[in-house]
Amino acid sequence: MFYPTPNSIALAIPAHALGAMEDLPPIDAHRTQTVTSLLAEKSATVDSPKHAAEILFSKPVPFLRARINYEFSTHKITEAELDFAAEYGRFPHRPSTLFLKLFHNVLSTIQRDPLSGRCSPSLIGSSGVIPLTIVSTIPDIMQHYYHCIVNAKREVLLATNYWEKGHSVSVIGKALRDLSQRAQQENRVVIFKLMIDHPMKENVAHYHSILPPHKWPHFDIPTPDEIPNVSLEVNNYHRLIMGTFHSKFMVVDRRIALLNSNNIQDRPNLEMMAHYEGDIVNSFYDTFLISWWLPFQPNLVCLNDEPLANNYQFQFGTEYPDIVPFKEPLEHAIARARLRLRNHLDFEQTEIYFNEPLLASPSAESPLTKHLNHAAKSASKTEPDENLTKQELEKLAHDFTPFIFHEPHQPFPIALVNRLPHGAPGHLDVANPQDGAWLGAMRYAEKLIFIQSPTLNAKPAIEGIFEACQRGVQVIVWLDLGFNDLKEGHGSFQGGTNEHVIKKLYKKLRKEHAGKEKFLEVYWYTGKDQTRPLNFSQKKRNCHIKFMAIDGQVAIMGNGNMDSQSWFHSQEINTMIDSALIVKDWMGALYKNQSTHQYGKVDLDGIWRDEEGHLNPHDGK
């Protein structure tokens, strides 16, 4: 099946249509009020984010899709347009030229649909700091979630795609109970809003439906009598047919935002979470409001809070070396990192970090393997690769650095590059901030594009990689061997499996541009304690990180995969940052916490072989 790409659509635009945007209201019209600010006025005529959005913003203009595709693929950005992009964002200083080019793409999508990024336009370009990043298994990230929730003072907003019974859900349940107990002791009530995507019959008539308390036990959600001092409301959101709510983030007291790749579920995955503070938190807050759409019952209590100024004295970890291995066993390192985290947040110690003896008695099992196996039951009996000696495993354990405390830094430019859900089948909808940023990255990169994603089969992503290699840009892609092959493969109309896509991409590069295949390096994800990639079907060592870095200066991380579902349908939340410091730290953490770069590289025919030329037995299955 043929799906047009931005380039092919752009070439078909009549010349007289290229000026169509000039007849629309200028983007300046969206510079001031936001859904958050209008709701904060507490007008009797505005009772929901839906009403606020309808008052403030015009409806989408469908015929402008082709014009925006032209903007992405063909239009040459002028200095005046870069200046406008720099002035439009709430940036602390002028961003890099690369960032501004991508941000120009983002702004072009707003002119067609002000809410294409599920955020009020004036909040899309912002700033902030990142004190902490976690690149590790889901339990490590969920423990940070727990820590932030139990120390909430007034309000928690949590959004996730999957909410599946298991350890991760139990951690959130425990956090709710402990938060309620703490609030009860201090004679206060905390507002807690939870959004999940669990398609039910109610979603046929209404995409959003409030889950009544009598159904909470079916999801292992504490009932109201278990959490008397937490006012919990649950919104189940799914846009039929294909508009999945794929978002995964949390906002605490409108002061902290967590953005992560993992759902609230148990999986044997390596995942990534970044902890944001500063003005960007207001952008996350606004996005949650627009996603919720319905009236809040009861209403939020942080609506009128003033945004943090850029001169606010942000707190960072008590120590902030570059990413280097802790010179101690893994168990000690994790305990030490959690202590630093507690000191950074200046909160009381919570027992979930120490509910298991980290300093356990010596065991024949490698500490690294034990830590990775703890992620999910399916991984619990995984053995380290037989080719690794005990000494090598010890070195790998010392090297594994799940908690990255970034050195103190000033707020830097950050943009929220999301996409709205699109339920109708088809692969056409790229007129949104997420896709605009990704396409801009592939068009404007000059040296290096690095991508890690579970999957790659979206046509614009494949063409973007191909065209970057044509220009002589190095493209490094880390993917999962066999990830969701049944859903992504032949007959699913999603674009094909990772193996299928990579083989075709290498073949096209060899055929059409002799020698250009050398600019593409593809790797299958390889766990830190392995020397060959394991197929996703084994459910032992998988990676679910969604990340892109461009020229060492700009990075995009969050919820979106490089597959057709994320590019064309799901609601996704991502940040685009402009900080060489953080990009370097993130890249270092990705290389340090897996063995993909050492053992995962495929040959130029798209097939993985070991150092002796042997194929992966049973394709890693």
Short mmCIF file of N, CA and C in Angstrom, two decimals, residues 149-241:
data_model
loop_
_atom_site.label_atom_id
_atom_site.label_comp_id
_atom_site.label_asym_id
_atom_site.label_seq_id
_atom_site.Cartn_x
_atom_site.Cartn_y
_atom_site.Cartn_z
N ILE A 149 5.31 11.51 44.49
CA ILE A 149 3.90 11.52 44.87
C ILE A 149 3.72 11.68 46.38
N VAL A 150 4.45 10.91 47.18
CA VAL A 150 4.23 10.96 48.63
C VAL A 150 4.64 12.30 49.21
N ASN A 151 5.45 13.06 48.49
CA ASN A 151 5.87 14.37 48.97
C ASN A 151 5.09 15.51 48.32
N ALA A 152 4.04 15.18 47.57
CA ALA A 152 3.18 16.22 47.00
C ALA A 152 2.47 16.98 48.12
N LYS A 153 2.31 18.27 47.93
CA LYS A 153 1.65 19.10 48.93
C LYS A 153 0.19 19.37 48.60
N ARG A 154 -0.10 19.55 47.30
CA ARG A 154 -1.45 20.01 46.95
C ARG A 154 -2.08 19.24 45.80
N GLU A 155 -1.26 18.81 44.79
CA GLU A 155 -1.90 18.34 43.57
C GLU A 155 -0.95 17.46 42.77
N VAL A 156 -1.49 16.37 42.20
CA VAL A 156 -0.73 15.47 41.34
C VAL A 156 -1.56 15.19 40.09
N LEU A 157 -0.94 15.32 38.91
CA LEU A 157 -1.58 14.98 37.63
C LEU A 157 -0.74 13.89 36.98
N LEU A 158 -1.32 12.71 36.77
CA LEU A 158 -0.56 11.58 36.23
C LEU A 158 -1.26 11.04 34.99
N ALA A 159 -0.51 10.88 33.91
CA ALA A 159 -1.05 10.36 32.65
C ALA A 159 -0.22 9.16 32.21
N THR A 160 -0.90 8.10 31.79
CA THR A 160 -0.21 6.93 31.27
C THR A 160 -1.07 6.26 30.21
N ASN A 161 -0.44 5.51 29.34
CA ASN A 161 -1.16 4.72 28.35
C ASN A 161 -1.67 3.45 29.03
N TYR A 162 -0.80 2.46 29.17
CA TYR A 162 -1.20 1.23 29.84
C TYR A 162 -1.16 1.40 31.35
N TRP A 163 -2.18 0.86 31.99
CA TRP A 163 -2.22 0.75 33.45
C TRP A 163 -2.56 -0.72 33.72
N GLU A 164 -1.52 -1.52 33.97
CA GLU A 164 -1.69 -2.96 34.10
C GLU A 164 -1.34 -3.42 35.51
N LYS A 165 -2.19 -4.27 36.06
CA LYS A 165 -1.94 -4.79 37.40
C LYS A 165 -0.55 -5.41 37.48
N GLY A 166 0.12 -5.13 38.58
CA GLY A 166 1.46 -5.66 38.77
C GLY A 166 2.22 -4.79 39.76
N HIS A 167 3.54 -4.95 39.78
CA HIS A 167 4.37 -4.23 40.73
C HIS A 167 4.28 -2.72 40.53
N SER A 168 4.31 -2.26 39.28
CA SER A 168 4.28 -0.82 39.02
C SER A 168 2.99 -0.18 39.51
N VAL A 169 1.87 -0.82 39.23
CA VAL A 169 0.58 -0.31 39.73
C VAL A 169 0.55 -0.35 41.26
N SER A 170 1.13 -1.38 41.84
CA SER A 170 1.17 -1.48 43.31
C SER A 170 1.97 -0.33 43.92
N VAL A 171 3.05 0.07 43.24
CA VAL A 171 3.86 1.20 43.73
C VAL A 171 3.02 2.48 43.76
N ILE A 172 2.26 2.74 42.70
CA ILE A 172 1.40 3.93 42.68
C ILE A 172 0.32 3.82 43.74
N GLY A 173 -0.26 2.62 43.90
CA GLY A 173 -1.27 2.42 44.93
C GLY A 173 -0.72 2.70 46.32
N LYS A 174 0.48 2.21 46.57
CA LYS A 174 1.12 2.46 47.86
C LYS A 174 1.39 3.95 48.04
N ALA A 175 1.83 4.61 46.97
CA ALA A 175 2.09 6.04 47.04
C ALA A 175 0.81 6.80 47.41
N LEU A 176 -0.32 6.43 46.83
CA LEU A 176 -1.59 7.08 47.14
C LEU A 176 -1.96 6.89 48.61
N ARG A 177 -1.81 5.67 49.10
CA ARG A 177 -2.16 5.40 50.50
C ARG A 177 -1.23 6.15 51.45
N ASP A 178 0.07 6.15 51.15
CA ASP A 178 1.02 6.84 52.01
C ASP A 178 0.83 8.35 51.95
N LEU A 179 0.52 8.87 50.76
CA LEU A 179 0.24 10.30 50.63
C LEU A 179 -0.99 10.69 51.45
N SER A 180 -2.03 9.87 51.38
CA SER A 180 -3.24 10.15 52.15
C SER A 180 -2.95 10.16 53.64
N GLN A 181 -2.17 9.19 54.10
CA GLN A 181 -1.84 9.12 55.52
C GLN A 181 -1.06 10.36 55.96
N ARG A 182 -0.10 10.77 55.13
CA ARG A 182 0.69 11.95 55.46
C ARG A 182 -0.19 13.20 55.46
N ALA A 183 -1.08 13.32 54.46
CA ALA A 183 -1.97 14.48 54.38
C ALA A 183 -2.93 14.52 55.56
N GLN A 184 -3.37 13.34 55.99
CA GLN A 184 -4.28 13.27 57.13
C GLN A 184 -3.60 13.78 58.40
N GLN A 185 -2.36 13.41 58.59
CA GLN A 185 -1.60 13.86 59.75
C GLN A 185 -1.41 15.37 59.75
N GLU A 186 -1.38 15.96 58.55
CA GLU A 186 -1.16 17.40 58.42
C GLU A 186 -2.45 18.16 58.13
N ASN A 187 -3.58 17.45 58.22
CA ASN A 187 -4.91 18.07 58.08
C ASN A 187 -5.06 18.80 56.75
N ARG A 188 -4.77 18.10 55.67
CA ARG A 188 -4.93 18.67 54.34
C ARG A 188 -5.43 17.60 53.38
N VAL A 189 -5.87 18.02 52.21
CA VAL A 189 -6.34 17.11 51.17
C VAL A 189 -5.55 17.40 49.89
N VAL A 190 -5.12 16.33 49.21
CA VAL A 190 -4.36 16.47 47.97
C VAL A 190 -5.25 16.06 46.80
N ILE A 191 -5.31 16.89 45.78
CA ILE A 191 -6.04 16.57 44.55
C ILE A 191 -5.17 15.67 43.69
N PHE A 192 -5.76 14.59 43.18
CA PHE A 192 -5.01 13.65 42.33
C PHE A 192 -5.87 13.31 41.12
N LYS A 193 -5.36 13.61 39.92
CA LYS A 193 -6.06 13.29 38.67
C LYS A 193 -5.24 12.24 37.91
N LEU A 194 -5.88 11.17 37.53
CA LEU A 194 -5.22 10.06 36.82
C LEU A 194 -5.89 9.86 35.46
N MET A 195 -5.08 9.83 34.40
CA MET A 195 -5.58 9.54 33.05
C MET A 195 -4.97 8.24 32.56
N ILE A 196 -5.80 7.34 32.03
CA ILE A 196 -5.36 6.07 31.48
C ILE A 196 -6.03 5.85 30.14
N ASP A 197 -5.54 4.89 29.38
CA ASP A 197 -6.17 4.50 28.11
C ASP A 197 -6.52 3.03 28.22
N HIS A 198 -7.78 2.76 28.50
CA HIS A 198 -8.28 1.39 28.60
C HIS A 198 -9.61 1.34 27.86
N PRO A 199 -9.59 1.09 26.53
CA PRO A 199 -10.81 1.18 25.73
C PRO A 199 -11.96 0.37 26.32
N MET A 200 -13.09 1.06 26.50
CA MET A 200 -14.30 0.43 27.04
C MET A 200 -15.48 0.88 26.19
N LYS A 201 -16.62 0.29 26.43
CA LYS A 201 -17.80 0.62 25.62
C LYS A 201 -18.17 2.09 25.74
N GLU A 202 -17.85 2.71 26.88
CA GLU A 202 -18.16 4.11 27.07
C GLU A 202 -17.42 5.00 26.08
N ASN A 203 -16.25 4.54 25.62
CA ASN A 203 -15.44 5.34 24.71
C ASN A 203 -16.01 5.38 23.30
N VAL A 204 -17.00 4.53 23.01
CA VAL A 204 -17.63 4.57 21.69
C VAL A 204 -18.41 5.87 21.54
N ALA A 205 -19.14 6.25 22.58
CA ALA A 205 -19.94 7.47 22.54
C ALA A 205 -19.12 8.71 22.90
N HIS A 206 -18.20 8.55 23.84
CA HIS A 206 -17.39 9.68 24.31
C HIS A 206 -15.94 9.22 24.48
N TYR A 207 -15.03 9.94 23.85
CA TYR A 207 -13.62 9.56 23.95
C TYR A 207 -13.14 9.60 25.40
N HIS A 208 -13.65 10.57 26.16
CA HIS A 208 -13.30 10.69 27.57
C HIS A 208 -14.46 10.17 28.42
N SER A 209 -14.14 9.36 29.41
CA SER A 209 -15.17 8.90 30.34
C SER A 209 -14.56 8.79 31.73
N ILE A 210 -15.28 9.31 32.73
CA ILE A 210 -14.82 9.24 34.10
C ILE A 210 -15.09 7.84 34.65
N LEU A 211 -14.05 7.20 35.17
CA LEU A 211 -14.18 5.85 35.71
C LEU A 211 -14.75 5.95 37.12
N PRO A 212 -15.93 5.39 37.35
CA PRO A 212 -16.55 5.50 38.67
C PRO A 212 -15.77 4.71 39.72
N PRO A 213 -15.79 5.17 40.98
CA PRO A 213 -15.01 4.51 42.04
C PRO A 213 -15.30 3.03 42.23
N HIS A 214 -16.53 2.60 41.93
CA HIS A 214 -16.82 1.19 42.14
C HIS A 214 -16.07 0.28 41.16
N LYS A 215 -15.51 0.88 40.09
CA LYS A 215 -14.72 0.09 39.15
C LYS A 215 -13.22 0.16 39.44
N TRP A 216 -12.81 1.00 40.38
CA TRP A 216 -11.38 1.14 40.66
C TRP A 216 -10.72 -0.17 41.11
N PRO A 217 -11.39 -0.99 41.93
CA PRO A 217 -10.73 -2.23 42.35
C PRO A 217 -10.34 -3.14 41.19
N HIS A 218 -11.07 -3.07 40.06
CA HIS A 218 -10.73 -3.88 38.89
C HIS A 218 -9.37 -3.49 38.32
N PHE A 219 -8.93 -2.28 38.64
CA PHE A 219 -7.64 -1.77 38.14
C PHE A 219 -6.60 -1.69 39.25
N ASP A 220 -6.90 -2.22 40.40
CA ASP A 220 -6.03 -2.11 41.58
C ASP A 220 -5.77 -0.66 41.96
N ILE A 221 -6.78 0.18 41.80
CA ILE A 221 -6.71 1.57 42.22
C ILE A 221 -7.36 1.67 43.60
N PRO A 222 -6.70 2.26 44.59
CA PRO A 222 -7.29 2.36 45.93
C PRO A 222 -8.66 3.04 45.91
N THR A 223 -9.58 2.55 46.69
CA THR A 223 -10.93 3.11 46.76
C THR A 223 -10.92 4.35 47.66
N PRO A 224 -11.95 5.20 47.56
CA PRO A 224 -11.97 6.44 48.36
C PRO A 224 -11.81 6.22 49.86
N ASP A 225 -12.36 5.12 50.40
CA ASP A 225 -12.22 4.91 51.84
C ASP A 225 -10.79 4.53 52.24
N GLU A 226 -9.98 4.07 51.27
CA GLU A 226 -8.58 3.76 51.55
C GLU A 226 -7.70 5.00 51.52
N ILE A 227 -8.15 6.03 50.85
CA ILE A 227 -7.34 7.26 50.69
C ILE A 227 -8.22 8.49 51.00
N PRO A 228 -8.70 8.61 52.24
CA PRO A 228 -9.65 9.68 52.58
C PRO A 228 -9.11 11.09 52.37
N ASN A 229 -7.81 11.28 52.42
CA ASN A 229 -7.25 12.62 52.26
C ASN A 229 -6.61 12.86 50.89
N VAL A 230 -6.94 11.97 49.95
CA VAL A 230 -6.60 12.18 48.54
C VAL A 230 -7.89 12.17 47.74
N SER A 231 -8.15 13.27 47.05
CA SER A 231 -9.35 13.36 46.22
C SER A 231 -8.99 12.90 44.82
N LEU A 232 -9.29 11.64 44.53
CA LEU A 232 -8.87 11.01 43.27
C LEU A 232 -9.99 11.01 42.25
N GLU A 233 -9.65 11.34 41.02
CA GLU A 233 -10.56 11.24 39.88
C GLU A 233 -9.82 10.57 38.74
N VAL A 234 -10.48 9.62 38.05
CA VAL A 234 -9.84 8.84 37.00
C VAL A 234 -10.57 9.06 35.68
N ASN A 235 -9.82 9.46 34.66
CA ASN A 235 -10.36 9.73 33.33
C ASN A 235 -9.81 8.68 32.37
N ASN A 236 -10.70 7.92 31.74
CA ASN A 236 -10.32 6.90 30.76
C ASN A 236 -10.49 7.50 29.37
N TYR A 237 -9.40 7.63 28.62
CA TYR A 237 -9.41 8.37 27.36
C TYR A 237 -8.88 7.50 26.22
N HIS A 238 -9.71 7.31 25.20
CA HIS A 238 -9.26 6.63 23.99
C HIS A 238 -10.06 7.16 22.81
N ARG A 239 -9.35 7.58 21.77
CA ARG A 239 -9.99 8.13 20.58
C ARG A 239 -10.06 7.04 19.51
N LEU A 240 -11.23 6.52 19.28
CA LEU A 240 -11.41 5.45 18.30
C LEU A 240 -11.13 5.97 16.89
N ILE A 241 -10.59 5.19 15.98
CA ILE A 241 -10.25 3.80 16.13
C ILE A 241 -8.80 3.67 16.60
#
